[in-house]
Coordinates of C-alpha atoms and ligand atoms in Angstrom, one line a residue:
X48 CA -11.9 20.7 8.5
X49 CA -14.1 17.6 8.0
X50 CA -13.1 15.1 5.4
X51 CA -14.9 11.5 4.4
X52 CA -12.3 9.0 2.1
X53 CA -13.5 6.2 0.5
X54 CA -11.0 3.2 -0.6
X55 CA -12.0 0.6 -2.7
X56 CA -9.1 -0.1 -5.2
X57 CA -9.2 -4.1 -4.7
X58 CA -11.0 -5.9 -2.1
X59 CA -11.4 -3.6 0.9
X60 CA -14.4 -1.1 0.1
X61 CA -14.2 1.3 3.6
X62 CA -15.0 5.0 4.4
X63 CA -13.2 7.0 7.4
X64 CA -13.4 10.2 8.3
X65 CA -11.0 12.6 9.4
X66 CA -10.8 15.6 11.7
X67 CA -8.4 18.6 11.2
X68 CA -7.9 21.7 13.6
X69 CA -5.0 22.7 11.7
X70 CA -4.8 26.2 10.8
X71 CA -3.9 27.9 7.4
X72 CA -0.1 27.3 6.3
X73 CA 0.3 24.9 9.3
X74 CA 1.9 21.3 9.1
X75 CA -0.8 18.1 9.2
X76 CA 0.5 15.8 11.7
X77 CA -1.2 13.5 13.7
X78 CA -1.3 15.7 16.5
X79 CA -3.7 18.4 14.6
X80 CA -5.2 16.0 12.4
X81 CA -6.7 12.4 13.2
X82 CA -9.0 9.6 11.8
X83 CA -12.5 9.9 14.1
X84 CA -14.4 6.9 12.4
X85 CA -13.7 4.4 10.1
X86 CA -15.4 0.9 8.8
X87 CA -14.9 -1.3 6.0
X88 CA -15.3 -5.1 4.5
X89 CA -13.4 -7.0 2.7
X90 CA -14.9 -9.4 -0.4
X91 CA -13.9 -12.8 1.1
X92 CA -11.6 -14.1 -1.9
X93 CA -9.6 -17.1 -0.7
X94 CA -11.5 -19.5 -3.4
X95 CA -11.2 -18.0 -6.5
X96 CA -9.6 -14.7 -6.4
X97 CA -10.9 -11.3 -7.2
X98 CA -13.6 -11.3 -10.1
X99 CA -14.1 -7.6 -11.0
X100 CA -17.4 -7.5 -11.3
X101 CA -18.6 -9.3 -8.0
X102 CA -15.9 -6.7 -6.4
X103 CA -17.5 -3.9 -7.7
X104 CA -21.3 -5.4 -6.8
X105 CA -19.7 -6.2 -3.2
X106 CA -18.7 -3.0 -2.6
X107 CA -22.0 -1.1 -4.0
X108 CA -23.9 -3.7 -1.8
X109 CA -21.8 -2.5 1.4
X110 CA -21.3 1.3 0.5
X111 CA -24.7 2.1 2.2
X112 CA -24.5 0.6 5.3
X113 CA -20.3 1.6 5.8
X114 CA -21.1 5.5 5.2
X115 CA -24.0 5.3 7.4
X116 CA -22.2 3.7 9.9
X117 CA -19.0 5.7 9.3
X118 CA -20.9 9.4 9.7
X119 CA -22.5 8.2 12.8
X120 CA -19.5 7.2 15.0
X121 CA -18.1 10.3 13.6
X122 CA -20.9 12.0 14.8
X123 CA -21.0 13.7 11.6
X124 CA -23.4 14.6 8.6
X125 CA -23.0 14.9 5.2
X126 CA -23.5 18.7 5.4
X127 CA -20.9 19.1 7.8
X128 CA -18.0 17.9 5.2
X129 CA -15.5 20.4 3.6
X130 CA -14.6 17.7 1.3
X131 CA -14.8 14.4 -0.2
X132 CA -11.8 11.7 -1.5
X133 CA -11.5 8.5 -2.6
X134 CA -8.7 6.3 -4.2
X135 CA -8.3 6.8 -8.2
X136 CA -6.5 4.4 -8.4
X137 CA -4.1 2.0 -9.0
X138 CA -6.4 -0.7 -8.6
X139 CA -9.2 -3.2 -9.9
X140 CA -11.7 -0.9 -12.8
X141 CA -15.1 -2.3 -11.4
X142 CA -14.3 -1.8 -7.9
X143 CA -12.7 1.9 -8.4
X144 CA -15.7 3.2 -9.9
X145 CA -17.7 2.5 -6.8
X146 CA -15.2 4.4 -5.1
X147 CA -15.5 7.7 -7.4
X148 CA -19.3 7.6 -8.0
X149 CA -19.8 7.7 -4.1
X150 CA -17.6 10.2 -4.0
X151 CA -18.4 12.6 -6.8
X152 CA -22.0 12.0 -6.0
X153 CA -21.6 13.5 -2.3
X154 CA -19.2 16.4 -4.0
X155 CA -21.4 17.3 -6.0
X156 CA -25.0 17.2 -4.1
X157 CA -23.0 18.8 -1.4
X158 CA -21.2 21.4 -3.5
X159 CA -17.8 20.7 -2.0
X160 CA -14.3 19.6 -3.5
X161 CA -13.7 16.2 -4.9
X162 CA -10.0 14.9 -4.3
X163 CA -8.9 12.3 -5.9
X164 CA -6.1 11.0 -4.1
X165 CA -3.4 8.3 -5.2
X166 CA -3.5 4.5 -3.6
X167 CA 0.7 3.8 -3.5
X168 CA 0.8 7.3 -2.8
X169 CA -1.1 7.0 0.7
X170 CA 0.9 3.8 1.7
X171 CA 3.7 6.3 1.9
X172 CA 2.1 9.2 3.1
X173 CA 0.7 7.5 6.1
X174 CA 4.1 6.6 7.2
X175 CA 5.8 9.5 6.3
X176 CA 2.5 11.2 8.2
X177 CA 3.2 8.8 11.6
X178 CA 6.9 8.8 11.6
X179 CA 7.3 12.2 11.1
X180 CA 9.8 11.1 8.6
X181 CA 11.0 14.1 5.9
X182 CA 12.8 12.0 3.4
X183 CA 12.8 8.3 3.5
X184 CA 13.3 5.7 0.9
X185 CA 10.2 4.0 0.7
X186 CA 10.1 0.3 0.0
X187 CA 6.7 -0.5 -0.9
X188 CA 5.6 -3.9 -1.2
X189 CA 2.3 -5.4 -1.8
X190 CA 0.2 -7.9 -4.3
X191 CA 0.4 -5.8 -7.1
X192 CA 3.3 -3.5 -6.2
X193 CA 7.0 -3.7 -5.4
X194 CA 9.2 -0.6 -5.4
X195 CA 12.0 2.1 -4.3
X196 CA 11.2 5.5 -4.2
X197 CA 12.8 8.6 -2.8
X198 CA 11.0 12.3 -2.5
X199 CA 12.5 14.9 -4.5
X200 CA 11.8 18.6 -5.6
X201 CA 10.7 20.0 -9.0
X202 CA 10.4 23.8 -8.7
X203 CA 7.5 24.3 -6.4
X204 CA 6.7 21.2 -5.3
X205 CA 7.9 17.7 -4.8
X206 CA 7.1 14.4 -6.6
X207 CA 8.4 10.8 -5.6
X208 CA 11.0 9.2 -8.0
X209 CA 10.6 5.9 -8.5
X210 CA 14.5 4.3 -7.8
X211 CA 13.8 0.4 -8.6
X212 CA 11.0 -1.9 -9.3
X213 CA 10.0 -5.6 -9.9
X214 CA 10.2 -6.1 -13.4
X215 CA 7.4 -8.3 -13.3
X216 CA 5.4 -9.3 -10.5
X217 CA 4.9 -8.0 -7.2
X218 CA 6.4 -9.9 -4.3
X219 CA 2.6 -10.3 -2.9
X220 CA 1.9 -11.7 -6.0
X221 CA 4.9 -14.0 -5.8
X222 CA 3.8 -15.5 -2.6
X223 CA -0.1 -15.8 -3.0
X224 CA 1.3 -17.9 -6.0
X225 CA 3.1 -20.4 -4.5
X226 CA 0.7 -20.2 -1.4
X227 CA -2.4 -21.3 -4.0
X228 CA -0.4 -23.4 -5.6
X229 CA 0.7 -25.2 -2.6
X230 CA -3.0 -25.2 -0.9
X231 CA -1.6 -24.2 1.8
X232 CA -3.7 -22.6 4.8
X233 CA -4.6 -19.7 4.0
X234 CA -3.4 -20.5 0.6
X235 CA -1.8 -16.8 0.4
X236 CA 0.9 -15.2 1.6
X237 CA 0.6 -15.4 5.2
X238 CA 0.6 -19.5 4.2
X239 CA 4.1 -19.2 2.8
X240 CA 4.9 -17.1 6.4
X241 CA 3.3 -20.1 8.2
X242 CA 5.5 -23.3 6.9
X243 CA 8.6 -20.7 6.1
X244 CA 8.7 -20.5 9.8
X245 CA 8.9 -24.4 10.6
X246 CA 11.7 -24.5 7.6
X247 CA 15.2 -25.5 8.2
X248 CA 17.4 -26.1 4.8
X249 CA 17.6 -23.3 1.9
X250 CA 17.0 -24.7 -1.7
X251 CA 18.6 -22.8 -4.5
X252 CA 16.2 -20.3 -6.8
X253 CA 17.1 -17.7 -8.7
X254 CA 18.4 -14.9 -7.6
X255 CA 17.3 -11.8 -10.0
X256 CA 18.0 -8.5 -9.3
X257 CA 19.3 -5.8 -11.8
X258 CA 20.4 -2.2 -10.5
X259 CA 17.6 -1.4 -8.0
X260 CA 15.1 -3.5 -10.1
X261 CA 13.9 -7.3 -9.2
X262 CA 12.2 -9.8 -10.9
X263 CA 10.0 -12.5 -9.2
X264 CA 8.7 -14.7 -11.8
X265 CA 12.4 -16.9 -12.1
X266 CA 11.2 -17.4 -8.4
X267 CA 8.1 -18.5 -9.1
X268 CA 8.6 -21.2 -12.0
X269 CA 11.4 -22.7 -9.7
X270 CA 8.8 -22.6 -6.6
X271 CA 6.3 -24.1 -8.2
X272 CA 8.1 -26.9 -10.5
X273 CA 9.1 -28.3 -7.1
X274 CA 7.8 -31.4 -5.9
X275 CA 6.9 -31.7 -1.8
X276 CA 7.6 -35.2 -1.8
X277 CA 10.8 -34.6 -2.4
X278 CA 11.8 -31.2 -1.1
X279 CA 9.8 -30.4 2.6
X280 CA 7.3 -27.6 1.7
X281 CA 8.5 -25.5 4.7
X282 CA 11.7 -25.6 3.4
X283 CA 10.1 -24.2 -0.4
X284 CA 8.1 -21.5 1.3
X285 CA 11.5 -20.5 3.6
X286 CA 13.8 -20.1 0.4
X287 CA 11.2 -18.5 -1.2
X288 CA 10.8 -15.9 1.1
X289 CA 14.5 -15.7 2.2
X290 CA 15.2 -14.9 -1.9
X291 CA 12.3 -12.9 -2.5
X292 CA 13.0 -10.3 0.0
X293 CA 17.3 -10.4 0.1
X294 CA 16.8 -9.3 -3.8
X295 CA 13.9 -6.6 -2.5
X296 CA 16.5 -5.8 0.4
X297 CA 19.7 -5.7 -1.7
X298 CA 18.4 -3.3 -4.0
X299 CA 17.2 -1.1 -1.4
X300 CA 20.9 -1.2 0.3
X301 CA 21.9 -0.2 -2.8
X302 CA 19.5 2.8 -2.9
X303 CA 20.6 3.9 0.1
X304 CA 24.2 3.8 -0.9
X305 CA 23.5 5.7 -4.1
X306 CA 21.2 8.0 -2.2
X307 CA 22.7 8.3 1.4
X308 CA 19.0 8.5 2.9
X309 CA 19.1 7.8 6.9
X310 CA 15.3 7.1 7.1
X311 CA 13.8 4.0 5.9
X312 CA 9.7 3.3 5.4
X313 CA 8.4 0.0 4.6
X314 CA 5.1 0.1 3.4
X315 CA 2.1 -2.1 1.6
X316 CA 0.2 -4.8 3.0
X317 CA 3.0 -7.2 2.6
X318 CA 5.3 -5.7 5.0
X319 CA 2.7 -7.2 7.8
X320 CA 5.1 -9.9 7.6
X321 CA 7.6 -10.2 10.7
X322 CA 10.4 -11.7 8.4
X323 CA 10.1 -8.8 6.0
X324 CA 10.2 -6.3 9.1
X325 CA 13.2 -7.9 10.5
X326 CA 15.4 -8.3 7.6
X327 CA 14.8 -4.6 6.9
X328 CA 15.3 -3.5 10.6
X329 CA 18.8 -5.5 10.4
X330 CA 19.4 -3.4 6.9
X331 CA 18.8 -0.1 8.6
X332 CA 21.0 -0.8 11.7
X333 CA 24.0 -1.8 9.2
X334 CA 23.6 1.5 7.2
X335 CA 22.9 3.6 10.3
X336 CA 19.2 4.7 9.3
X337 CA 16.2 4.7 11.2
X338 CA 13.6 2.4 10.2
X339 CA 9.5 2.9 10.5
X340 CA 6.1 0.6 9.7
X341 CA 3.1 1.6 9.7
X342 CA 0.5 -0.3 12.1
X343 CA -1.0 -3.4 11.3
X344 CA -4.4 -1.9 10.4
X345 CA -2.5 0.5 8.4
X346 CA -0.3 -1.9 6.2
X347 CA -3.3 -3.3 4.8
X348 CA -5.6 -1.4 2.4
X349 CA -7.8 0.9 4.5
X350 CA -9.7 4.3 4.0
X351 CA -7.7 5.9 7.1
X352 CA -5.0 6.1 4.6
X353 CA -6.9 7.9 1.8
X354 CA -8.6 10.1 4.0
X355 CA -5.1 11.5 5.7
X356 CA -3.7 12.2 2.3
X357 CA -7.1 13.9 1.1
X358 CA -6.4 15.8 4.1
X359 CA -3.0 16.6 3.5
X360 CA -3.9 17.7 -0.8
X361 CA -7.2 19.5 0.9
X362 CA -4.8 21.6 2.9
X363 CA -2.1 22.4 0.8
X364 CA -4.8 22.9 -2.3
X365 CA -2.7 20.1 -4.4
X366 CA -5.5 18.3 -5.8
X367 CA -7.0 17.6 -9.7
X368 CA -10.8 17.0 -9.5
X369 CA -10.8 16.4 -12.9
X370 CA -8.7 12.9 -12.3
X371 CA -11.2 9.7 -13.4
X372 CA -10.3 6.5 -11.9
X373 CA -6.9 4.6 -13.4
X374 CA -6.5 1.2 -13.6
X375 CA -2.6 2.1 -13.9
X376 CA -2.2 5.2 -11.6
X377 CA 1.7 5.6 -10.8
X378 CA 2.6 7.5 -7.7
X379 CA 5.2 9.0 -9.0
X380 CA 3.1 10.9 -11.1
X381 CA 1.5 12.9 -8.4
X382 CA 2.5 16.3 -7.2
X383 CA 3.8 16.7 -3.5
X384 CA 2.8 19.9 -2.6
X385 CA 3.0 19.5 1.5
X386 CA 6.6 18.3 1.4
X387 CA 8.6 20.9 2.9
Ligands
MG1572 MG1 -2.6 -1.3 -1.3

């Protein structure tokens, strides 16, 4: 089977296609089933952040030029596709309805299914997909999103169960903060990583975390009412990335002690960061688990992703095409119909 995915929840829009030779009632893995093209761009956004509409023009601007490009290193036409997908969300409005119009349009001038296929969902997926990982606790953390989940079954099929979450805001979101707020370069994330790594000396913040849930924004107002003169900004970026993810960690040791999972996925663009990796390596030698991340092109947003899990819904017919893109789409909401 021939699938094209589209992603385009925030400020990625990208198309990939993938290739299955799996046969009926067989298992996807990457051995049967593999990403033969994929291209995107991302809307440069360092300035003044995501503004929906110039996200959604971006992507319309691009979608042209990416699905050409896309079908041709696949070596592919539209008429050879068994199905379409593309990412319903969670995500930005504008920018997902690019996303679904390209889609549905192909589905239905072609005649083939539409699959809509879950954003947070995918993170996991693709993981779960690489490591061949049956049932991990998923720590998923990115911009918008920061949570625990575990798989588990409901009659016929599986759903993810959603353990602990930030209360508030994401731990991406946490960091791009103080990284604007700071200036630093790049005044994200990966700026916080940057000075936290030339930072010597702790400074107390809150620590927040309640059950398996976190909260971020304590953090924040205590990062950001700091003055640099005074405190050295490496050392602000170190504590607040030493306290942001020993609350994210903590509550995940505690999922695994109330869950007694050996496997551990970290997922979401956010667990790019070395720090973040290492921390949660050192958590899964201490509790005797294994421990997997996805690649670095596969942390980030991407349409390999999307397309895999199309894949994986196409195959084990677990799909809604009546879905329309959500703003607020949960992923444990969504049906697991290919966990065995
Ligand atoms: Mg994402």
């Amino acid at each position: 089977m021939l699938i094209l995915g589209f992603e385009s929840t925030a400020h990625t829009f990208g198309a990939a296609v993938a290739l299955s030779n799996a046969k009926k009632g067989e298992e996807l893995s990457p051995k049967n089933t593999k990403i033969i093209a994929e291209n995107d761009k991302k809307y440069p956004s360092l300035k003044e952040g995501f503004i929906p509409r110039k996200l959604a023009d971006f992507h319309a601007k691009n979608f042209d030029e990416i699905l050409g490009n896309t079908l041709k290193t696949a070596g592919a036409a539209i008429s050879d596709l068994d199905a379409v997908c593309y990412s319903y969300g969670p995500g930005i409005g504008h920018s997902l309805h690019v996303g679904y119009v390209a889609a549905k349009s192909i589905s239905v001038s072609r005649n083939i299914p539409l699959i809509p296929v879950n954003h947070a969902l995918s993170h996991i997926e693709i993981a779960r997909f690489h490591s061949g990982y049956k049932d991990p606790l998923a720590i998923y953390v990115s911009g918008g999103n920061t949570q625990l989940l575990i798989l588990e079954k409901f009659g016929s099929h599986a759903k993810y169960r959603v353990l602990g979450e930030t209360l508030d805001i994401g731990v991406g979101n946490f960091l791009d903060h103080v990284g604007r707020h700071f200036m630093l370069t790049p005044p994200d994330a990966v700026g916080v990583l940057k000075e936290a790594q030339k930072g010597t000396q702790l400074v107390d913040m809150p620590y927040s975390i309640k059950g398996m849930n976190t909260s971020y924004t304590g953090l924040l107002t205590t990062a950001t009412k700091m003055d640099p003169k005074k405190i050295p900004i490496e050392n602000i970026c170190l504590s607040s990335q030493e306290y942001a993810f020993s609350m994210l960690l903590e509550a995940s040791e505690r999922a695994l002690a109330l869950t007694g999972k050996k496997q551990i996925v970290g997922v979401g663009g956010n667990y790019r960061n070395k720090r973040l990796q290492e921390m949660t390596l050192e958590l899964a030698k201490e509790q005797n688990a294994v421990c997997h991340f996805p690649s670095f092109e596969l942390l980030g947003d991407n349409a390999g992703m999307i397309t895999i899990t199309g894949a994986l819904q196409f195959h084990s017919n677990c799909f809604d095409e009546t879905l329309l893109p959500n703003q607020k789409a949960r992923a444990d909401a969504e049906k697991v119909g290919w966990w065995l």
